[in-house]
């Protein structure tokens, strides 16, 4: 298994122009493995934005 440390990021809270909140993030997939850039869009990002109602569900 891969060993990676979380990354510190500052993201807007609750809305796109909300106050920045710092968090330590480490993204993994449903199998608890690191997320490969080549698979992220199809397997994680698009289902998440479809679930949020921002794009049609494929």
Short mmCIF file of N, CA, C and O in Angstrom, two decimals:
data_model
loop_
_atom_site.label_atom_id
_atom_site.label_comp_id
_atom_site.label_asym_id
_atom_site.label_seq_id
_atom_site.Cartn_x
_atom_site.Cartn_y
_atom_site.Cartn_z
N UNK A 1 0.85 -1.19 0.00
CA UNK A 1 0.00 0.00 0.00
C UNK A 1 0.89 1.24 0.00
O UNK A 1 1.97 1.24 0.55
N UNK A 2 0.40 2.29 -0.59
CA UNK A 2 1.13 3.54 -0.66
C UNK A 2 1.04 4.29 0.66
O UNK A 2 0.06 4.21 1.37
N UNK A 3 2.06 5.05 0.97
CA UNK A 3 2.07 5.86 2.19
C UNK A 3 2.20 7.32 1.78
O UNK A 3 3.21 7.70 1.19
N UNK A 4 1.20 8.11 2.07
CA UNK A 4 1.21 9.53 1.74
C UNK A 4 0.71 10.32 2.94
O UNK A 4 -0.11 9.85 3.71
N UNK A 5 1.18 11.53 3.07
CA UNK A 5 0.73 12.41 4.13
C UNK A 5 -0.38 13.32 3.62
O UNK A 5 -0.39 13.67 2.44
N UNK A 6 -1.32 13.71 4.48
CA UNK A 6 -2.33 14.68 4.06
C UNK A 6 -1.68 16.00 3.65
O UNK A 6 -0.59 16.33 4.11
N UNK A 7 -2.36 16.74 2.80
CA UNK A 7 -1.88 18.02 2.31
C UNK A 7 -2.72 19.13 2.93
O UNK A 7 -3.95 19.04 2.97
N UNK A 8 -2.09 20.19 3.43
CA UNK A 8 -2.81 21.34 3.95
C UNK A 8 -3.37 22.17 2.80
O UNK A 8 -2.64 22.51 1.87
N UNK A 9 -4.67 22.48 2.85
CA UNK A 9 -5.30 23.32 1.84
C UNK A 9 -6.24 24.30 2.54
O UNK A 9 -6.69 24.06 3.65
N UNK A 10 -6.53 25.41 1.87
CA UNK A 10 -7.53 26.37 2.36
C UNK A 10 -8.63 26.44 1.31
O UNK A 10 -8.37 26.74 0.15
N UNK A 11 -9.86 26.13 1.73
CA UNK A 11 -11.01 26.08 0.82
C UNK A 11 -12.13 26.97 1.35
O UNK A 11 -12.27 27.13 2.56
N UNK A 12 -12.97 27.51 0.44
CA UNK A 12 -14.11 28.29 0.90
C UNK A 12 -15.10 27.40 1.64
O UNK A 12 -15.28 26.23 1.29
N UNK A 13 -15.73 27.94 2.67
CA UNK A 13 -16.65 27.17 3.49
C UNK A 13 -18.09 27.51 3.18
O UNK A 13 -18.47 28.68 3.13
N UNK A 14 -18.89 26.50 2.93
CA UNK A 14 -20.34 26.56 2.72
C UNK A 14 -20.80 27.15 1.39
O UNK A 14 -21.86 26.84 0.91
N UNK A 15 -20.04 28.04 0.79
CA UNK A 15 -20.40 28.61 -0.50
C UNK A 15 -19.12 29.04 -1.20
O UNK A 15 -18.09 29.25 -0.55
N UNK A 16 -19.15 29.18 -2.54
CA UNK A 16 -17.93 29.47 -3.29
C UNK A 16 -17.17 30.70 -2.82
O UNK A 16 -15.95 30.74 -2.88
N UNK A 17 -17.88 31.73 -2.33
CA UNK A 17 -17.19 32.93 -1.87
C UNK A 17 -17.15 33.02 -0.34
O UNK A 17 -16.92 34.07 0.23
N UNK A 18 -17.36 31.88 0.32
CA UNK A 18 -17.35 31.85 1.79
C UNK A 18 -15.95 32.01 2.35
O UNK A 18 -14.95 32.03 1.61
N UNK A 19 -15.85 32.13 3.66
CA UNK A 19 -14.54 32.30 4.29
C UNK A 19 -13.67 31.07 4.08
O UNK A 19 -14.18 29.94 4.05
N UNK A 20 -12.37 31.29 3.91
CA UNK A 20 -11.46 30.17 3.73
C UNK A 20 -11.26 29.43 5.05
O UNK A 20 -11.09 30.04 6.10
N UNK A 21 -11.29 28.11 4.96
CA UNK A 21 -11.07 27.26 6.12
C UNK A 21 -9.94 26.30 5.76
O UNK A 21 -9.94 25.70 4.68
N UNK A 22 -8.97 26.15 6.64
CA UNK A 22 -7.85 25.23 6.40
C UNK A 22 -8.23 23.82 6.83
O UNK A 22 -8.91 23.62 7.83
N UNK A 23 -7.79 22.86 6.04
CA UNK A 23 -8.03 21.45 6.34
C UNK A 23 -6.85 20.64 5.80
O UNK A 23 -6.15 21.09 4.90
N UNK A 24 -6.65 19.47 6.37
CA UNK A 24 -5.62 18.55 5.87
C UNK A 24 -6.35 17.45 5.12
O UNK A 24 -7.17 16.74 5.68
N UNK A 25 -6.09 17.33 3.81
CA UNK A 25 -6.83 16.40 2.97
C UNK A 25 -5.93 15.32 2.39
O UNK A 25 -4.78 15.57 2.03
N UNK A 26 -6.48 14.14 2.29
CA UNK A 26 -5.86 13.02 1.59
C UNK A 26 -6.99 12.29 0.89
O UNK A 26 -7.90 11.79 1.55
N UNK A 27 -6.97 12.26 -0.43
CA UNK A 27 -8.05 11.63 -1.18
C UNK A 27 -7.73 10.17 -1.44
O UNK A 27 -6.65 9.83 -1.90
N UNK A 28 -8.72 9.31 -1.16
CA UNK A 28 -8.62 7.89 -1.48
C UNK A 28 -9.88 7.48 -2.22
O UNK A 28 -10.91 8.15 -2.15
N UNK A 29 -9.82 6.35 -2.91
CA UNK A 29 -10.99 5.86 -3.63
C UNK A 29 -11.77 4.89 -2.74
O UNK A 29 -11.44 4.69 -1.57
N UNK A 30 -12.81 4.27 -3.30
CA UNK A 30 -13.67 3.38 -2.50
C UNK A 30 -12.94 2.14 -2.00
O UNK A 30 -13.39 1.50 -1.06
N UNK A 31 -11.82 1.79 -2.61
CA UNK A 31 -11.02 0.65 -2.16
C UNK A 31 -9.94 1.10 -1.17
O UNK A 31 -9.07 0.31 -0.80
N UNK A 32 -9.98 2.37 -0.74
CA UNK A 32 -9.03 2.96 0.20
C UNK A 32 -7.60 3.02 -0.35
O UNK A 32 -6.63 2.92 0.38
N UNK A 33 -7.50 3.17 -1.66
CA UNK A 33 -6.21 3.37 -2.33
C UNK A 33 -6.13 4.81 -2.79
O UNK A 33 -7.15 5.49 -2.91
N UNK A 34 -4.93 5.27 -3.09
CA UNK A 34 -4.80 6.64 -3.57
C UNK A 34 -5.53 6.83 -4.89
O UNK A 34 -5.74 5.88 -5.62
N UNK A 35 -5.95 8.04 -5.15
CA UNK A 35 -6.71 8.36 -6.35
C UNK A 35 -5.73 8.71 -7.47
O UNK A 35 -4.94 9.63 -7.35
N UNK A 36 -5.80 7.95 -8.55
CA UNK A 36 -4.97 8.23 -9.73
C UNK A 36 -5.59 9.36 -10.52
O UNK A 36 -6.81 9.39 -10.74
N UNK A 37 -4.79 10.29 -10.94
CA UNK A 37 -5.26 11.44 -11.71
C UNK A 37 -6.06 11.01 -12.93
O UNK A 37 -7.10 11.58 -13.25
N UNK A 38 -5.63 9.96 -13.62
CA UNK A 38 -6.30 9.52 -14.83
C UNK A 38 -7.71 8.98 -14.58
O UNK A 38 -8.56 9.00 -15.45
N UNK A 39 -7.99 8.50 -13.37
CA UNK A 39 -9.30 7.95 -13.05
C UNK A 39 -10.19 8.92 -12.27
O UNK A 39 -11.38 8.69 -12.14
N UNK A 40 -9.62 9.98 -11.73
CA UNK A 40 -10.35 10.87 -10.83
C UNK A 40 -11.60 11.45 -11.47
O UNK A 40 -12.69 11.42 -10.88
N UNK A 41 -11.50 11.99 -12.66
CA UNK A 41 -12.63 12.66 -13.30
C UNK A 41 -13.81 11.72 -13.48
O UNK A 41 -14.94 12.04 -13.11
N UNK A 42 -13.56 10.53 -14.00
CA UNK A 42 -14.64 9.59 -14.30
C UNK A 42 -15.20 8.91 -13.05
O UNK A 42 -16.41 8.77 -12.90
N UNK A 43 -14.34 8.50 -12.14
CA UNK A 43 -14.79 7.68 -11.01
C UNK A 43 -15.17 8.47 -9.76
O UNK A 43 -15.97 7.98 -8.96
N UNK A 44 -14.61 9.65 -9.55
CA UNK A 44 -14.91 10.40 -8.34
C UNK A 44 -15.59 11.74 -8.62
O UNK A 44 -16.62 12.05 -8.04
N UNK A 45 -14.99 12.56 -9.49
CA UNK A 45 -15.48 13.92 -9.69
C UNK A 45 -16.86 13.96 -10.33
O UNK A 45 -17.78 14.58 -9.81
N UNK A 46 -17.04 13.30 -11.49
CA UNK A 46 -18.33 13.37 -12.19
C UNK A 46 -19.48 12.79 -11.35
O UNK A 46 -20.54 13.40 -11.29
N UNK A 47 -19.31 11.64 -10.69
CA UNK A 47 -20.40 11.17 -9.82
C UNK A 47 -20.72 12.15 -8.68
O UNK A 47 -21.89 12.31 -8.31
N UNK A 48 -19.72 12.81 -8.14
CA UNK A 48 -19.95 13.77 -7.05
C UNK A 48 -20.73 14.98 -7.54
O UNK A 48 -21.69 15.41 -6.87
N UNK A 49 -20.37 15.54 -8.68
CA UNK A 49 -21.11 16.72 -9.15
C UNK A 49 -22.48 16.34 -9.69
O UNK A 49 -23.40 17.14 -9.64
N UNK A 50 -22.65 15.10 -10.17
CA UNK A 50 -23.98 14.63 -10.57
C UNK A 50 -24.85 14.48 -9.32
O UNK A 50 -26.02 14.89 -9.32
N UNK A 51 -24.30 13.94 -8.25
CA UNK A 51 -25.05 13.78 -6.99
C UNK A 51 -25.44 15.14 -6.42
O UNK A 51 -26.48 15.27 -5.75
N UNK A 52 -24.63 16.16 -6.67
CA UNK A 52 -24.93 17.52 -6.20
C UNK A 52 -25.95 18.22 -7.09
O UNK A 52 -26.37 19.33 -6.81
N UNK A 53 -26.33 17.57 -8.21
CA UNK A 53 -27.31 18.16 -9.11
C UNK A 53 -26.76 19.19 -10.07
O UNK A 53 -27.50 19.94 -10.68
N UNK A 54 -25.43 19.21 -10.24
CA UNK A 54 -24.81 20.21 -11.11
C UNK A 54 -24.71 19.76 -12.56
O UNK A 54 -24.58 20.58 -13.46
N UNK A 55 -24.74 18.45 -12.79
CA UNK A 55 -24.76 17.89 -14.14
C UNK A 55 -25.76 16.74 -14.15
O UNK A 55 -26.10 16.21 -13.09
N UNK A 56 -26.24 16.34 -15.32
CA UNK A 56 -27.16 15.19 -15.38
C UNK A 56 -26.44 13.92 -14.91
O UNK A 56 -25.24 13.75 -15.12
N UNK A 57 -27.20 13.02 -14.29
CA UNK A 57 -26.63 11.74 -13.88
C UNK A 57 -26.39 10.91 -15.12
O UNK A 57 -27.30 10.77 -15.94
N UNK A 58 -25.16 10.38 -15.28
CA UNK A 58 -24.88 9.60 -16.50
C UNK A 58 -25.66 8.30 -16.57
O UNK A 58 -26.09 7.75 -15.63
#
